[in-house]
Amino acid sequence: MPVILAIESSCDETSAAVCVDGHILSNEIANQTVHEKYGGVVPELASRAHLQNIVPVVNVALDTAGSTLKEIDAIAFTQAPGLIGSLLVGGQFAKSLSLALGKPLIAVHHMQAHVLANLIENPKPSFPFLCLTVSGGHTQIVVCESPTRMKIIGETIDDAAGEAFDKTAKLLGLPYPGGPLVDQYAKSGNPDRYQFPEPKIDGYNFSFSGLKTSILYFLQNAGHSLVYKENFKATDEEKKIFIENNLPDICASVQNRIITILLHKLEKAATDTGINNICLAGGVSANSGLRQAFTELGRRKNWHTFIPPFQYCTDNAGMIAITGYYKFLEGQFADLSIRSSARAEW
Ligand code: KG4
Ligand code: ZN
């Protein structure tokens, strides 16, 4: 019955979780609100907030789980990828605890943990499964052969899906992070009103930068055209009025295009690999339109589909804990000399 304490601090969420024998007993998340007024995460402020939050968050996670530090068998932490200052806070905390308690350390890759969030609750996918992982920094299609054997078969060549949502929101004058707001407005909009372009990219790779550019021109033209017009640019006032009058339809149309870009590639990967256990993961899998379209596609294709509960979609230590649990079972421990890394190979 291994007891794993897990720490996640890769970006702007400070989180701690306790996992007992593969069951998550607590998953505490402190959101950092300090970034809101800057329209994005400020790395220096994120590191400072992690320093303030980490001890209380770990204490609450232990209390909620009814555990004490003495009962912990191993400490798992997010080693990569992410903001280096943020990763260092969680990493140094985990190392210090490992040294003080004399318990092993488990280094976890944040993107692998997003995939394994699908193994937290029942029903769980059987192996092999395909996972579409969509977050603020990554968009990947992964073949998962076992909890510790995964291969990326497709990824974005420029922006991530979450960035496409957040940048759209910014162009529309919505606050950061805009993904959840675009989701909200899209609920009452017409997804077929504006036809944004779908890029032609080889294989299972994605691209979102063209979509971003067409939204920019579309708004500059106050909805008259999706392409750059040499002799026409709406005034700021015209642009503002156009957005105010059409916000739900714009959000629904952009969201619809992001979803079709994602699901066309996922469908191709599923057909080519013949795998029919298909999962979603990452912050963007909290998007209600994507969840619905993914489930409908799965029904049409006779897939077994899986989506983590909301609290395990966006960044959280529960997913680090479940990954740590499987690494514990395989004896995959890290040395104290392991370094946090902003970028990392699998
Ligand atoms: O996985 P995550 O929490 O952090 C990273 O590892 O990047 O993903 C954060 C991303 C942000 O871009 C955020 O806008 C997006 O997930 N997101 C959403 C929704 N909830 C979070 N995007 C669209 N609709 C949502 N409901
Ligand atoms: Zn993440």
Coordinates of C-alpha atoms and ligand atoms in Angstrom, one line a residue:
M1 CA 0.0 0.0 0.0
P2 CA 2.5 2.7 -1.1
V3 CA 1.7 6.2 0.1
I4 CA 2.9 8.9 -2.3
L5 CA 3.0 12.6 -1.6
A6 CA 3.1 14.6 -4.8
I7 CA 4.0 18.2 -5.6
E8 CA 3.1 20.1 -8.8
S9 CA 4.6 23.6 -9.4
S10 CA 5.3 23.8 -13.2
C11 CA 3.4 27.0 -13.9
D12 CA 1.0 29.1 -11.8
E13 CA -0.7 26.4 -9.7
T14 CA 0.8 25.2 -6.5
S15 CA -0.6 21.8 -5.8
A16 CA -0.1 18.8 -3.5
A17 CA -1.8 15.4 -3.4
V18 CA -1.7 12.2 -1.4
C19 CA -2.2 8.9 -3.2
V20 CA -2.6 5.6 -1.3
D21 CA -2.3 2.4 -3.3
G22 CA -3.3 4.2 -6.5
H23 CA -6.2 6.1 -4.9
I24 CA -6.1 9.9 -4.7
L25 CA -7.1 10.9 -1.2
S26 CA -6.5 14.6 -1.6
N27 CA -5.7 17.0 -4.4
E28 CA -5.1 20.5 -3.0
I29 CA -4.7 23.4 -5.5
A30 CA -3.7 27.0 -4.8
N31 CA -4.4 29.2 -7.8
Q32 CA -2.3 32.3 -8.2
T33 CA -4.5 35.3 -8.9
V34 CA -1.5 37.7 -8.9
H35 CA -1.1 37.3 -12.7
E36 CA -4.6 38.5 -13.7
K37 CA -3.7 42.1 -14.0
Y38 CA -0.7 41.4 -16.3
G39 CA -2.7 39.4 -18.9
G40 CA -0.4 36.3 -18.5
V41 CA 1.8 34.4 -16.1
V42 CA 4.7 36.5 -14.8
P43 CA 7.5 33.9 -14.0
E44 CA 9.1 35.8 -11.2
L45 CA 5.8 36.3 -9.4
A46 CA 4.9 32.7 -10.0
S47 CA 8.0 31.5 -8.2
R48 CA 7.4 33.8 -5.3
A49 CA 3.8 32.7 -4.9
H50 CA 4.9 29.0 -5.0
L51 CA 7.3 29.7 -2.1
Q52 CA 4.5 31.2 -0.1
N53 CA 1.9 28.5 -0.9
I54 CA 3.9 25.3 -0.9
V55 CA 4.0 24.5 2.9
P56 CA 0.3 25.3 3.6
V57 CA -0.8 23.4 0.5
V58 CA 1.2 20.3 1.5
N59 CA -0.2 20.5 5.0
V60 CA -3.8 20.7 3.8
A61 CA -3.2 17.8 1.4
L62 CA -1.9 15.7 4.2
D63 CA -4.7 16.7 6.6
T64 CA -7.4 16.1 4.0
A65 CA -6.0 12.6 3.3
G66 CA -5.7 11.9 7.0
S67 CA -1.9 11.2 6.5
T68 CA 1.2 12.4 8.2
L69 CA 4.7 12.8 6.8
K70 CA 5.8 9.7 8.8
E71 CA 3.5 7.6 6.6
I72 CA 4.8 8.8 3.3
D73 CA 6.7 6.1 1.3
A74 CA 7.9 8.4 -1.5
I75 CA 7.8 12.0 -2.8
A76 CA 6.9 12.6 -6.4
F77 CA 7.4 16.0 -8.0
T78 CA 7.1 17.7 -11.4
Q79 CA 10.6 17.7 -12.8
A80 CA 9.8 19.1 -16.3
P81 CA 8.7 20.9 -18.4
G82 CA 7.5 24.3 -17.2
L83 CA 8.8 27.6 -15.9
I84 CA 12.2 26.9 -14.5
G85 CA 11.8 29.2 -11.4
S86 CA 8.4 27.5 -10.6
L87 CA 9.8 24.0 -11.1
L88 CA 12.8 24.7 -8.9
V89 CA 10.5 25.6 -5.9
G90 CA 8.6 22.3 -6.1
G91 CA 11.8 20.4 -6.9
Q92 CA 13.9 21.8 -4.1
F93 CA 11.0 21.3 -1.6
A94 CA 10.6 17.6 -2.7
K95 CA 14.3 17.0 -2.5
S96 CA 14.6 18.5 1.0
L97 CA 11.6 16.4 2.2
S98 CA 13.2 13.3 0.7
L99 CA 16.5 14.0 2.4
A100 CA 14.8 14.8 5.8
L101 CA 12.5 11.8 5.8
G102 CA 15.0 9.4 4.2
K103 CA 12.3 8.5 1.6
P104 CA 12.8 8.0 -2.2
L105 CA 12.2 10.7 -4.7
I106 CA 10.3 10.2 -8.0
A107 CA 10.7 12.6 -10.9
V108 CA 7.6 13.1 -13.0
H109 CA 7.2 14.5 -16.5
H110 CA 4.3 16.9 -16.5
M111 CA 2.9 15.9 -19.9
Q112 CA 3.0 12.2 -19.1
A113 CA 1.2 13.0 -15.9
H114 CA -1.6 14.8 -17.9
V115 CA -2.0 11.5 -19.9
L116 CA -2.1 9.3 -16.8
A117 CA -4.8 11.5 -15.2
N118 CA -7.0 9.1 -17.1
L119 CA -6.0 6.3 -14.7
I120 CA -7.2 8.1 -11.6
E121 CA -10.9 7.2 -11.7
N122 CA -12.9 4.3 -13.0
P123 CA -13.6 3.3 -15.7
K124 CA -10.0 3.3 -16.8
P125 CA -8.7 2.8 -20.3
S126 CA -6.9 -0.5 -21.1
F127 CA -3.6 -0.5 -22.9
P128 CA -2.6 0.5 -25.5
F129 CA -4.6 3.7 -25.6
L130 CA -4.3 6.9 -27.6
C131 CA -4.4 10.3 -25.8
L132 CA -5.0 13.7 -27.2
T133 CA -3.2 16.0 -24.7
V134 CA -4.2 19.6 -25.0
S135 CA -2.8 22.2 -22.7
G136 CA -1.6 25.8 -22.5
G137 CA 1.9 24.9 -23.8
H138 CA 1.4 21.5 -25.6
T139 CA -0.8 19.7 -28.1
Q140 CA 0.1 16.1 -28.6
I141 CA -1.2 12.8 -29.7
V142 CA 0.4 10.1 -27.6
V143 CA 0.3 6.3 -27.8
C144 CA 0.4 4.9 -24.3
E145 CA 1.5 1.3 -24.1
S146 CA 1.9 1.2 -20.3
P147 CA 2.0 3.7 -17.5
T148 CA 5.7 4.1 -18.1
R149 CA 5.9 3.6 -21.9
M150 CA 4.5 6.4 -24.1
K151 CA 5.4 7.7 -27.5
I152 CA 4.4 11.1 -29.1
I153 CA 3.1 10.5 -32.6
G154 CA 1.9 14.0 -33.3
E155 CA 2.3 17.5 -31.9
T156 CA 1.9 21.2 -32.7
I157 CA 4.5 22.8 -34.9
D158 CA 3.7 26.3 -33.5
D159 CA 1.0 27.4 -30.9
A160 CA -0.7 25.0 -28.5
A161 CA -4.5 24.6 -28.5
G162 CA -4.7 26.4 -25.1
E163 CA -2.7 29.3 -26.5
A164 CA -5.1 29.5 -29.5
F165 CA -8.0 29.9 -26.9
D166 CA -6.0 32.3 -24.7
K167 CA -4.8 34.5 -27.7
T168 CA -8.3 34.6 -29.1
A169 CA -9.6 35.8 -25.8
K170 CA -6.9 38.4 -25.6
L171 CA -7.8 39.7 -29.1
L172 CA -11.5 39.9 -28.0
G173 CA -10.4 41.9 -24.9
L174 CA -11.2 39.1 -22.4
P175 CA -9.0 38.6 -19.3
Y176 CA -6.4 35.9 -18.9
P177 CA -6.7 32.9 -19.0
G178 CA -9.3 33.3 -21.6
G179 CA -9.9 29.7 -22.5
P180 CA -12.7 29.1 -20.0
L181 CA -14.4 32.4 -21.0
V182 CA -14.4 31.6 -24.7
D183 CA -16.0 28.3 -23.6
Q184 CA -18.7 30.2 -21.7
Y185 CA -19.6 32.6 -24.5
A186 CA -19.5 29.8 -27.1
K187 CA -22.4 28.1 -25.3
S188 CA -24.9 30.6 -26.6
G189 CA -23.3 31.2 -30.0
N190 CA -23.6 29.8 -33.6
P191 CA -20.5 27.7 -34.3
D192 CA -21.1 27.9 -38.1
R193 CA -21.5 31.6 -38.4
Y194 CA -17.9 32.4 -39.3
Q195 CA -15.7 29.9 -41.2
F196 CA -12.1 30.1 -39.9
P197 CA -9.5 28.1 -41.9
E198 CA -8.3 24.6 -41.1
P199 CA -4.6 24.2 -41.8
K200 CA -3.2 21.5 -44.1
I201 CA -0.4 19.8 -42.1
D202 CA 1.1 16.4 -42.7
G203 CA 0.5 13.4 -40.5
Y204 CA -0.8 13.9 -37.0
N205 CA 0.8 17.3 -36.4
F206 CA -1.1 20.4 -35.6
S207 CA -0.8 24.1 -36.4
F208 CA -2.7 27.0 -34.8
S209 CA -0.8 30.1 -35.8
G210 CA -2.7 30.6 -39.1
L211 CA -6.0 30.5 -37.2
K212 CA -4.7 33.1 -34.8
T213 CA -3.7 35.4 -37.8
S214 CA -7.0 35.0 -39.4
I215 CA -8.8 36.0 -36.2
L216 CA -6.6 39.0 -36.0
Y217 CA -7.5 40.1 -39.5
F218 CA -11.1 39.2 -39.1
L219 CA -11.4 41.6 -36.1
Q220 CA -9.3 44.3 -37.7
N221 CA -11.8 44.1 -40.6
A222 CA -14.7 44.2 -38.1
G223 CA -15.9 40.8 -39.5
H224 CA -15.9 41.8 -43.2
S225 CA -13.1 39.5 -44.2
L226 CA -10.7 36.8 -42.8
V227 CA -7.7 38.0 -44.8
Y228 CA -5.6 41.1 -44.7
K229 CA -7.1 44.1 -46.6
E230 CA -4.6 46.6 -47.8
N231 CA -7.1 49.5 -48.1
F232 CA -9.5 48.7 -45.2
K233 CA -9.1 48.7 -41.5
A234 CA -12.0 49.2 -39.1
T235 CA -11.6 51.9 -36.5
D236 CA -11.2 50.8 -32.8
E237 CA -14.8 51.9 -32.2
E238 CA -16.1 49.8 -35.2
K239 CA -14.1 46.8 -34.0
K240 CA -15.4 47.2 -30.4
I241 CA -19.0 47.4 -31.5
F242 CA -18.6 44.4 -33.8
I243 CA -17.1 42.3 -30.9
E244 CA -19.8 43.5 -28.5
N245 CA -22.6 42.5 -30.9
N246 CA -21.2 39.2 -32.0
L247 CA -19.1 37.8 -29.1
P248 CA -21.0 34.5 -28.6
D249 CA -20.9 33.7 -32.4
I250 CA -17.2 34.6 -32.7
C251 CA -16.3 32.4 -29.7
A252 CA -18.4 29.5 -30.9
S253 CA -16.9 29.7 -34.4
V254 CA -13.3 29.9 -33.2
Q255 CA -13.9 27.1 -30.7
N256 CA -15.6 25.0 -33.3
R257 CA -12.5 25.3 -35.6
I258 CA -10.1 24.5 -32.8
I259 CA -12.1 21.4 -32.0
T260 CA -12.3 20.2 -35.7
I261 CA -8.6 20.7 -36.1
L262 CA -8.0 18.6 -33.0
L263 CA -10.5 15.8 -33.7
H264 CA -9.7 15.4 -37.4
K265 CA -6.1 14.5 -36.4
L266 CA -7.2 12.3 -33.6
E267 CA -9.6 10.4 -35.8
K268 CA -6.8 9.9 -38.4
A269 CA -4.4 8.6 -35.7
A270 CA -7.1 6.2 -34.3
T271 CA -7.9 4.8 -37.8
D272 CA -4.2 4.4 -38.7
T273 CA -3.1 2.7 -35.5
G274 CA -6.3 0.7 -35.0
I275 CA -6.4 1.7 -31.3
N276 CA -9.9 2.2 -30.0
N277 CA -9.3 3.2 -26.4
I278 CA -9.1 7.0 -26.8
C279 CA -8.5 9.6 -24.0
L280 CA -8.4 13.3 -23.7
A281 CA -6.1 15.2 -21.2
G282 CA -4.8 18.6 -20.3
G283 CA -6.4 21.9 -19.4
V284 CA -8.2 22.3 -22.7
S285 CA -10.0 19.0 -22.1
A286 CA -12.1 21.0 -19.6
N287 CA -13.7 22.7 -22.6
S288 CA -17.3 21.7 -22.8
G289 CA -17.5 21.9 -26.6
L290 CA -14.5 19.6 -27.0
R291 CA -15.7 17.1 -24.4
Q292 CA -19.1 16.9 -26.2
A293 CA -17.7 16.6 -29.7
F294 CA -15.1 14.1 -28.6
T295 CA -17.7 11.9 -26.9
E296 CA -20.0 12.1 -30.0
L297 CA -17.2 11.2 -32.4
G298 CA -16.3 8.3 -30.1
R299 CA -19.9 7.0 -30.2
R300 CA -19.9 7.2 -34.0
K301 CA -16.6 5.4 -34.3
N302 CA -17.3 2.8 -31.6
W303 CA -14.4 4.0 -29.5
H304 CA -14.1 3.5 -25.8
T305 CA -13.6 7.2 -24.7
F306 CA -12.2 8.6 -21.5
I307 CA -12.0 12.1 -20.1
P308 CA -10.6 12.9 -16.6
P309 CA -12.9 14.7 -14.1
F310 CA -12.5 18.5 -14.3
Q311 CA -10.2 18.7 -11.3
Y312 CA -7.7 16.4 -13.0
C313 CA -7.8 18.2 -16.4
T314 CA -6.0 21.5 -15.5
D315 CA -2.7 21.4 -13.6
N316 CA -3.0 19.4 -10.4
A317 CA -0.8 17.2 -8.2
G318 CA -3.3 14.3 -8.3
M319 CA -1.9 13.4 -11.8
I320 CA 1.7 13.7 -10.5
A321 CA 0.7 11.3 -7.6
I322 CA -0.8 8.7 -9.9
T323 CA 2.2 8.8 -12.2
G324 CA 4.5 8.6 -9.1
Y325 CA 2.5 5.6 -7.9
Y326 CA 3.2 3.6 -11.2
K327 CA 6.9 4.7 -11.2
F328 CA 7.1 3.5 -7.5
L329 CA 5.7 0.1 -8.5
E330 CA 8.4 -0.2 -11.2
G331 CA 11.2 1.1 -8.8
Q332 CA 11.8 4.2 -11.0
F333 CA 13.4 6.5 -8.4
A334 CA 15.4 9.6 -9.0
D335 CA 18.7 10.7 -7.5
L336 CA 18.9 13.8 -5.4
S337 CA 21.2 15.3 -8.1
I338 CA 18.4 15.3 -10.7
R339 CA 17.8 18.8 -12.2
S340 CA 14.6 20.5 -12.9
S341 CA 14.3 21.4 -16.6
A342 CA 12.1 23.9 -18.5
R343 CA 12.1 21.6 -21.6
A344 CA 12.5 17.9 -21.5
E345 CA 12.6 14.8 -23.7
W346 CA 10.4 11.9 -22.6
Ligands
KG4_1 O1 -2.9 21.9 -18.6 P1 -3.1 23.3 -18.1 O2 -3.8 23.6 -16.9 O3 -1.7 24.0 -18.0 C1 -0.6 23.7 -18.9 O4 0.1 22.6 -18.7 O5 -0.4 24.5 -19.8 O6 -3.8 24.1 -19.4 C2 -4.0 25.4 -19.3 C3 -4.8 25.8 -20.6 C4 -4.9 27.3 -20.7 O7 -4.6 27.7 -22.0 C5 -6.5 27.5 -20.5 O8 -7.0 28.6 -21.2 C6 -7.0 26.2 -21.1 O9 -6.1 25.2 -20.6 N1 -8.4 25.9 -20.6 C7 -9.4 26.0 -21.4 C8 -10.6 25.7 -20.6 N2 -10.1 25.5 -19.3 C9 -8.7 25.7 -19.3 N3 -9.5 26.2 -22.7 C10 -10.8 26.1 -23.3 N4 -11.9 25.9 -22.5 C11 -11.8 25.7 -21.2 N5 -12.9 25.4 -20.5
ZN2 ZN -0.4 21.2 -17.6

